[in-house]
Backbone as a chain_set.jsonl record, in Angstrom:
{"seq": "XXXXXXXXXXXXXXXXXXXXXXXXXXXXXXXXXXXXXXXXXXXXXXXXXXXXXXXXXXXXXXXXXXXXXXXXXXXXXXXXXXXXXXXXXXXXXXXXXXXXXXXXXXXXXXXXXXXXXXXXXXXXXXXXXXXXXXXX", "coords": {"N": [[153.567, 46.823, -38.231], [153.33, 44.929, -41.15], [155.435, 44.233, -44.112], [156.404, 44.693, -47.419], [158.641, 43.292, -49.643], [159.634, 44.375, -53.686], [159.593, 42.092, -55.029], [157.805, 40.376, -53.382], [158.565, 39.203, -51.15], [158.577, 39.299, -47.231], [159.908, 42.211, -45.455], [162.489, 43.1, -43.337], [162.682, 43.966, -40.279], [164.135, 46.921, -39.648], [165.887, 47.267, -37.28], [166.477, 44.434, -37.202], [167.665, 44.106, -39.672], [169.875, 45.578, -39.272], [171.275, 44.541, -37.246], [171.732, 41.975, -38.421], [173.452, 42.928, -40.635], [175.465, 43.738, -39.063], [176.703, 41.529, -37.74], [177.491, 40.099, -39.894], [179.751, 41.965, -40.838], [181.025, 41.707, -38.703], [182.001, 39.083, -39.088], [183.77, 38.91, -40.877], [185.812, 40.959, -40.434], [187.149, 41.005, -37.773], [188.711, 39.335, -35.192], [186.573, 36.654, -34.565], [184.392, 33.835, -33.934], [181.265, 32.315, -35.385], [178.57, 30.288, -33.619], [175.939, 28.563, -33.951], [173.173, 26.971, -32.142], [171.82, 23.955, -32.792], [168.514, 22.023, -32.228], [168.821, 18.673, -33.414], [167.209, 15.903, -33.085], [164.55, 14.832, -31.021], [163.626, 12.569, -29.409], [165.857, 10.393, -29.543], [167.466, 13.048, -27.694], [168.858, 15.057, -29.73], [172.088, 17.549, -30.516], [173.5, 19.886, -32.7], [176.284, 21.955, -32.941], [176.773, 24.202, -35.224], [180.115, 25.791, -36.398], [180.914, 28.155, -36.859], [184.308, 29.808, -38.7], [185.843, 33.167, -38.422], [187.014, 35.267, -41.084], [189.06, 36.588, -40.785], [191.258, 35.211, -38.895], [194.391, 33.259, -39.828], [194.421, 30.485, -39.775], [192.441, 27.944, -38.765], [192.916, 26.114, -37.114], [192.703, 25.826, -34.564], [189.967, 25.35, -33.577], [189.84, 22.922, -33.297], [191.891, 21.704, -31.405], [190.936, 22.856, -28.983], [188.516, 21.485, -29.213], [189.344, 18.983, -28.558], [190.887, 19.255, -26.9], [188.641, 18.867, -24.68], [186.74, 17.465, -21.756], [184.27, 15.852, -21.537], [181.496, 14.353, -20.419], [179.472, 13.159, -22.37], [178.822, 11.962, -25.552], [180.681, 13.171, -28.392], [180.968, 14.675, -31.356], [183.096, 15.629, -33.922], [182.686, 17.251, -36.621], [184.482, 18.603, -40.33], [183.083, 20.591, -42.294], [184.214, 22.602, -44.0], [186.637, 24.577, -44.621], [186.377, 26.479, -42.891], [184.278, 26.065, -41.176], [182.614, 23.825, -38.977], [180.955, 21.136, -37.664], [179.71, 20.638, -34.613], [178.954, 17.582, -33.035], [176.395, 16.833, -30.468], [175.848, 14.076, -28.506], [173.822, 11.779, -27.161], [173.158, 12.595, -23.932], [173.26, 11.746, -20.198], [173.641, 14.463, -19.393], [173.785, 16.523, -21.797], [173.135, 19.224, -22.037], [174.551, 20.655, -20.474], [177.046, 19.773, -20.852], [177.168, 21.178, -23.867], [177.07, 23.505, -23.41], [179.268, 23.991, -21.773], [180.879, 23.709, -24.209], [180.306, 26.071, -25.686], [181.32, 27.571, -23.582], [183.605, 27.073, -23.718], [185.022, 28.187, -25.956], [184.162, 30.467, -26.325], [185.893, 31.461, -24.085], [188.46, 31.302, -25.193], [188.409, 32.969, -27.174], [188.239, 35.091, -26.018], [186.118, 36.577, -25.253], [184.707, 37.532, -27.644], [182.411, 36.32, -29.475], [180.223, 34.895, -31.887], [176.831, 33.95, -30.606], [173.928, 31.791, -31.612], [170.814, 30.951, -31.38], [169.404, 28.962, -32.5], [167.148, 26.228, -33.117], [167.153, 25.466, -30.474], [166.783, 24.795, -27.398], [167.496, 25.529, -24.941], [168.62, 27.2, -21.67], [171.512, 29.272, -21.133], [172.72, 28.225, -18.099], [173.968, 27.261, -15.054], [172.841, 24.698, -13.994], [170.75, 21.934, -15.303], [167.387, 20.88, -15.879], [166.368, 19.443, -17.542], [168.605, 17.851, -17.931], [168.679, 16.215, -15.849], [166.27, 15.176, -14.869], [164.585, 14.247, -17.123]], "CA": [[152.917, 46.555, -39.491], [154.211, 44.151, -41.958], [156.018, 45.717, -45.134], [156.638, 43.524, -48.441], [159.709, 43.854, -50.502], [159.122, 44.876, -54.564], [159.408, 40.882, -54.618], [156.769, 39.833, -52.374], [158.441, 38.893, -49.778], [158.597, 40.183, -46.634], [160.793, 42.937, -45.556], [162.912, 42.792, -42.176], [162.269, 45.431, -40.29], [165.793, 48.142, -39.466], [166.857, 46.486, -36.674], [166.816, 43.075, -37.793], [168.302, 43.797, -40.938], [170.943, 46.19, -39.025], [171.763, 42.979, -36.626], [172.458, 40.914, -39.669], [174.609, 42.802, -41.214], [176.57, 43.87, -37.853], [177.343, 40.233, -37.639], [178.159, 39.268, -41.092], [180.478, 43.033, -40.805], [181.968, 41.043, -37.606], [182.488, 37.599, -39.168], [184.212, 39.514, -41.505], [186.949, 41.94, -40.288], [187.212, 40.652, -36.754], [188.826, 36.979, -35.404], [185.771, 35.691, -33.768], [183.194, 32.748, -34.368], [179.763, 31.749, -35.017], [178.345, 29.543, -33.223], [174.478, 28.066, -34.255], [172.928, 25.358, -31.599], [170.046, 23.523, -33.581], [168.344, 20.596, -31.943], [168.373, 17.932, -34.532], [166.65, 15.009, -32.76], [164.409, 14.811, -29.726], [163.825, 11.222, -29.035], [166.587, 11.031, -28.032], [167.459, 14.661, -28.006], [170.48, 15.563, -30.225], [172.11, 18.655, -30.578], [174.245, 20.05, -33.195], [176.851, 23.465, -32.606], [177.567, 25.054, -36.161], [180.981, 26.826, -35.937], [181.802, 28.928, -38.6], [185.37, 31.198, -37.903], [185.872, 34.275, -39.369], [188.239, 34.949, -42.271], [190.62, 36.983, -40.315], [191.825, 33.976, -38.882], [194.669, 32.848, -40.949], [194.324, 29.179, -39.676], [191.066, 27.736, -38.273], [193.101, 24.688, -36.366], [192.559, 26.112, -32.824], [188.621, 24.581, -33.308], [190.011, 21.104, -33.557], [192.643, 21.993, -30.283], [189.636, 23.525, -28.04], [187.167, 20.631, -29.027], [190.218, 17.459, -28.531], [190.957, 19.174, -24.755], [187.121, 18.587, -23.738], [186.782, 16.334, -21.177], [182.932, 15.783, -21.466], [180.636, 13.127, -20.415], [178.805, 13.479, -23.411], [179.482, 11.686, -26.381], [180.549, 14.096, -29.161], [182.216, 14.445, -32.696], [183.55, 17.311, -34.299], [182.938, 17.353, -38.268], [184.737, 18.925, -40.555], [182.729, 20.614, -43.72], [185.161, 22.973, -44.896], [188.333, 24.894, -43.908], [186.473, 27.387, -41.883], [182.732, 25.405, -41.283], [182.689, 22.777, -37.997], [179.796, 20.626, -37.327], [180.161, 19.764, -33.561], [177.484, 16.536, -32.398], [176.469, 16.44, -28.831], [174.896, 13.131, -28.361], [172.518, 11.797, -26.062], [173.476, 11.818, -22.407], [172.804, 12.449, -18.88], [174.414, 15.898, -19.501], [174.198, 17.092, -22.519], [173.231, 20.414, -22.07], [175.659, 21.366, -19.536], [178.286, 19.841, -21.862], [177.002, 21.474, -24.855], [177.327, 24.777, -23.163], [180.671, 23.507, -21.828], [181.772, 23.783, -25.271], [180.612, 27.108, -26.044], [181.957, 28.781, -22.722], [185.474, 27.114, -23.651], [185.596, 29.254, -27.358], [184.057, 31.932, -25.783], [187.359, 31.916, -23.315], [189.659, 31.051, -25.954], [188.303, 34.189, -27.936], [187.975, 36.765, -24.937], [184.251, 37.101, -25.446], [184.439, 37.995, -28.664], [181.778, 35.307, -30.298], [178.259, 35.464, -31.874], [176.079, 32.677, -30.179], [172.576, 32.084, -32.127], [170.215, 30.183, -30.792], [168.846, 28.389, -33.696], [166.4, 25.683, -33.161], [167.798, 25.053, -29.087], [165.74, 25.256, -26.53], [167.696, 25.868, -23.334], [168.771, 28.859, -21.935], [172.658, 28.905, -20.483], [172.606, 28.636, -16.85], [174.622, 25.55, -14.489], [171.858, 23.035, -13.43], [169.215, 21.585, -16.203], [166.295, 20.238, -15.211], [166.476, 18.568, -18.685], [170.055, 16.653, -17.59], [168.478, 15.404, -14.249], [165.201, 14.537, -14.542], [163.784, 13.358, -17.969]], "C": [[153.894, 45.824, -40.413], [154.218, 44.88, -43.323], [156.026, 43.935, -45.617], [157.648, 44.424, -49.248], [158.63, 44.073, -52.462], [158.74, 42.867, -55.358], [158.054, 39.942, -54.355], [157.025, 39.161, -51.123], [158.573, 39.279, -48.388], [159.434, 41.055, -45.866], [160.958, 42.86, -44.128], [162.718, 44.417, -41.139], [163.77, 45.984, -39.903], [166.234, 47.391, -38.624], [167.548, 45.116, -36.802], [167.661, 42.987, -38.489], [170.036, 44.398, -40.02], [172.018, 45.096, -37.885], [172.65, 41.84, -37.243], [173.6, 41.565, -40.201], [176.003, 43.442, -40.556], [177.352, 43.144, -37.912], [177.992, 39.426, -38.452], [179.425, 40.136, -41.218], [181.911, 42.248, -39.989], [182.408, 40.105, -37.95], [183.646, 38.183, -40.092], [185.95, 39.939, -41.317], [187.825, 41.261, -38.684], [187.601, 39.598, -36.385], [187.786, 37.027, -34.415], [185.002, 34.472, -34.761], [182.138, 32.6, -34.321], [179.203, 31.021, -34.902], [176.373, 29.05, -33.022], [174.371, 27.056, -33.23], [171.756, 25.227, -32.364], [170.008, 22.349, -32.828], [167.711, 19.732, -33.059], [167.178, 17.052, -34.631], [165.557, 15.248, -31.265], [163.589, 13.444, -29.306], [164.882, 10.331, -29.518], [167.199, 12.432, -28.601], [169.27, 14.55, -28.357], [170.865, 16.566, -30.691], [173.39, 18.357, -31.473], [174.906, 21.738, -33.151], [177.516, 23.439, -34.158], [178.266, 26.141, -36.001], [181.533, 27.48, -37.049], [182.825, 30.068, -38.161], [185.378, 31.699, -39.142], [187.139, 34.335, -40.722], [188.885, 35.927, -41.522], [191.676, 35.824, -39.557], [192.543, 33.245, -40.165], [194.655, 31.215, -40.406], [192.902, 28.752, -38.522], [191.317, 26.301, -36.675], [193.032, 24.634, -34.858], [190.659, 25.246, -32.617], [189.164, 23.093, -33.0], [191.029, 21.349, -31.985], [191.777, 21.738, -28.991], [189.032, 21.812, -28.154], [188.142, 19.556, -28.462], [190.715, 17.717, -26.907], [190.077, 18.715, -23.875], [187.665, 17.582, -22.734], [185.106, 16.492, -20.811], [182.893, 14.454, -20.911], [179.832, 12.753, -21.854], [179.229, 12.9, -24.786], [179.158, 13.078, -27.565], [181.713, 13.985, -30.368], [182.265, 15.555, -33.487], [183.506, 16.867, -35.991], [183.357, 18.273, -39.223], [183.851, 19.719, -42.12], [183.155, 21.545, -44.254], [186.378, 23.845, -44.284], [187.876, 26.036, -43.191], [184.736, 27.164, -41.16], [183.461, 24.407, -40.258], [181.205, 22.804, -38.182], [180.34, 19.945, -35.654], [178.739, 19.07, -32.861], [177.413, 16.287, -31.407], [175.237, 15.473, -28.784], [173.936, 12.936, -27.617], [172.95, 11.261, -24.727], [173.143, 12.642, -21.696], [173.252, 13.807, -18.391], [174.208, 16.729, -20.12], [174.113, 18.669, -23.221], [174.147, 20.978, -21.398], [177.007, 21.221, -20.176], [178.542, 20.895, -23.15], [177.646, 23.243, -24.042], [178.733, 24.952, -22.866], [181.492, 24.239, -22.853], [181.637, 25.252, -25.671], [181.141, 28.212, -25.17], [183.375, 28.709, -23.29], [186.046, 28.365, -25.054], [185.513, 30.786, -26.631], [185.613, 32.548, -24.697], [188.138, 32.219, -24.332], [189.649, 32.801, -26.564], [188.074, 35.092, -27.124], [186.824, 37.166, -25.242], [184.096, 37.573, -26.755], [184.365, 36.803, -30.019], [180.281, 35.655, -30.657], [177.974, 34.107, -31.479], [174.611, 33.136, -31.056], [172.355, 30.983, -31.377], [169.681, 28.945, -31.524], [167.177, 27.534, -33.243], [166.719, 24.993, -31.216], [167.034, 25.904, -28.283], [165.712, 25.749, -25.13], [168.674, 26.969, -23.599], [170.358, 28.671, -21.473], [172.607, 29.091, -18.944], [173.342, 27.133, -16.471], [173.798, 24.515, -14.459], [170.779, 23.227, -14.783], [168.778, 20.547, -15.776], [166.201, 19.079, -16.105], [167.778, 17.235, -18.486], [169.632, 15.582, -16.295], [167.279, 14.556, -14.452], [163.932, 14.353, -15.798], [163.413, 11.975, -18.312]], "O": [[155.097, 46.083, -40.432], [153.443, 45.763, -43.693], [155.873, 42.839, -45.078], [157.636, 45.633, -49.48], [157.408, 43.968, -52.564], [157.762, 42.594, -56.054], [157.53, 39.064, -55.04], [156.236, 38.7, -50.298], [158.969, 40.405, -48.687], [160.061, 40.202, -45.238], [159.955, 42.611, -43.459], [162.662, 45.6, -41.474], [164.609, 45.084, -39.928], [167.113, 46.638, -39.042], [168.714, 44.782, -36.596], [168.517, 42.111, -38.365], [171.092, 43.775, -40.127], [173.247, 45.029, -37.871], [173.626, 41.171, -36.905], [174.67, 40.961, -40.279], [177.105, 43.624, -41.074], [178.538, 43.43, -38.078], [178.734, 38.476, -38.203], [180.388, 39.501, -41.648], [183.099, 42.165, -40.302], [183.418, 39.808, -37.312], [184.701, 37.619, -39.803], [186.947, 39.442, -41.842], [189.047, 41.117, -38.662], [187.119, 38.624, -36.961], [188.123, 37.477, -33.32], [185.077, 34.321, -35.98], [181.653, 32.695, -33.194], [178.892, 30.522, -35.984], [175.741, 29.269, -31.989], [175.266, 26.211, -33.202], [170.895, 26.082, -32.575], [171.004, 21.648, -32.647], [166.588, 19.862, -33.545], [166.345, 17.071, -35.537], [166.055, 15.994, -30.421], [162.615, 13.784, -28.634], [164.417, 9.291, -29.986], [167.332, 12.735, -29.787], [170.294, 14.223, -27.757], [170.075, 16.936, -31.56], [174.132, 17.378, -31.395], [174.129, 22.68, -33.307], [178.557, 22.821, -34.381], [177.791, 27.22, -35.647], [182.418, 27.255, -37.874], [182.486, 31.036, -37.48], [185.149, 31.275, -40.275], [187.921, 33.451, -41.07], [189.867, 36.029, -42.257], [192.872, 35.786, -39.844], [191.961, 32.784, -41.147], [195.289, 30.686, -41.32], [192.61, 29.456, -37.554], [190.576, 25.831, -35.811], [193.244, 23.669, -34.123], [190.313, 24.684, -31.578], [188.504, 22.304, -32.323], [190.289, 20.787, -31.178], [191.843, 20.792, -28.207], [189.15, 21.042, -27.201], [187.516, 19.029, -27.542], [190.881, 16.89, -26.011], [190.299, 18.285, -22.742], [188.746, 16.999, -22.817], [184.748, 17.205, -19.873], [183.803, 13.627, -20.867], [179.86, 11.543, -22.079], [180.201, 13.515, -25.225], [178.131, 13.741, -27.709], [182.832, 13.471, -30.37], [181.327, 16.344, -33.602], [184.387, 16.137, -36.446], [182.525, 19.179, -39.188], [184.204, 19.148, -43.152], [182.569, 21.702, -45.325], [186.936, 23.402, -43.281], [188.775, 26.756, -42.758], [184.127, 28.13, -40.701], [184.637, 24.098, -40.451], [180.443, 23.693, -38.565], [181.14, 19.019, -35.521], [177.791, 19.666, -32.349], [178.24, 15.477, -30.987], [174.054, 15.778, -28.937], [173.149, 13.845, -27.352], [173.093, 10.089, -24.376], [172.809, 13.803, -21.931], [173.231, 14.181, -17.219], [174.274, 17.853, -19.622], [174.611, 19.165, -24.232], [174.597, 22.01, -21.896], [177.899, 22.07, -20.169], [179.639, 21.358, -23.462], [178.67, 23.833, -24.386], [179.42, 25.794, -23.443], [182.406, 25.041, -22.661], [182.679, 25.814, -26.006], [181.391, 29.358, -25.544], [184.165, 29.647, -23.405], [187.039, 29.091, -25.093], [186.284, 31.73, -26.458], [186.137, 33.661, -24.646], [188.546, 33.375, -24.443], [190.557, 33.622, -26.443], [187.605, 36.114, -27.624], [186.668, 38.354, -25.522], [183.021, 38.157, -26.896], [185.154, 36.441, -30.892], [179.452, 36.348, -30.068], [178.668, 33.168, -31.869], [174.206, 34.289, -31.202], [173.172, 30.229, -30.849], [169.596, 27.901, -30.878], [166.171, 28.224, -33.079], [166.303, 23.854, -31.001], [166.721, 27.093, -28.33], [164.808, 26.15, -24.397], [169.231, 27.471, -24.575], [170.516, 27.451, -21.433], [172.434, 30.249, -18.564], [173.358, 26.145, -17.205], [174.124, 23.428, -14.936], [170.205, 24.247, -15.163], [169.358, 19.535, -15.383], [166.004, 17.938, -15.69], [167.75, 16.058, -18.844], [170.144, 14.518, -15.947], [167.297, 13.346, -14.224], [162.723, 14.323, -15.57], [162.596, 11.76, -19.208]]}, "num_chains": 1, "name": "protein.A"}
């Protein structure tokens, strides 16, 4: 059943809310990262990975390290929008899901599993072969 705040708008239900603020708890106290895929474009399909690191991290410069080792197919560009905010752009190629994921297994190493992945607006799931890289 749907609930409404005193507001009007509508209220999350316990777990949801207790999810959220697990993760904001974790961005928090903890060094990991969060990592958003949104697909921006889809003719031609472009994907963007928002990386936001935590504030226990006293320097953020290991994102820029990680992303400059890649060795993708994939064209891609790492943007900077503030001292703990990445925008990373995975262009349009015969890959670019397998790259894209690429990029979030390599943090996920770097950080010993300890990352939040969202899904955002991204439509594939993580697995090796896409059907999407081969045969669109």
């Amino acid at each position: 059943m749907v609930e409404f705040n005193p507001d009007g708008s509508i209220r999350l239900p316990g777990s949801v809310a207790a999810n959220i603020a697990r993760k904001e708890l974790k961005l928090k106290k903890e060094k990991c990262i969060l990592i958003k895929k949104d697909l921006v474009d889809f003719r031609p399909k472009k994907c963007i990975l928002h990386v936001k690191v935590s504030e226990a991290f006293s320097d953020a410069s290991f994102v820029s390290e990680i992303f400059h080792s890649l060795q993708l197919d994939t064209p891609v560009k790492l943007v900077r929008i503030s001292e703990r905010e990445f925008d990373i752009e995975v262009g349009t190629d015969f890959k670019r899901c397998s790259d894209c994921n690429h990029i979030s297994r390599r943090f996920r190493e770097y950080l010993e599993g300890n990352m939040i992945e969202e899904k955002g607006s991204c439509t594939q799931k993580e697995r090796d072969f896409y059907y999407e890289d081969y045969f669109e």
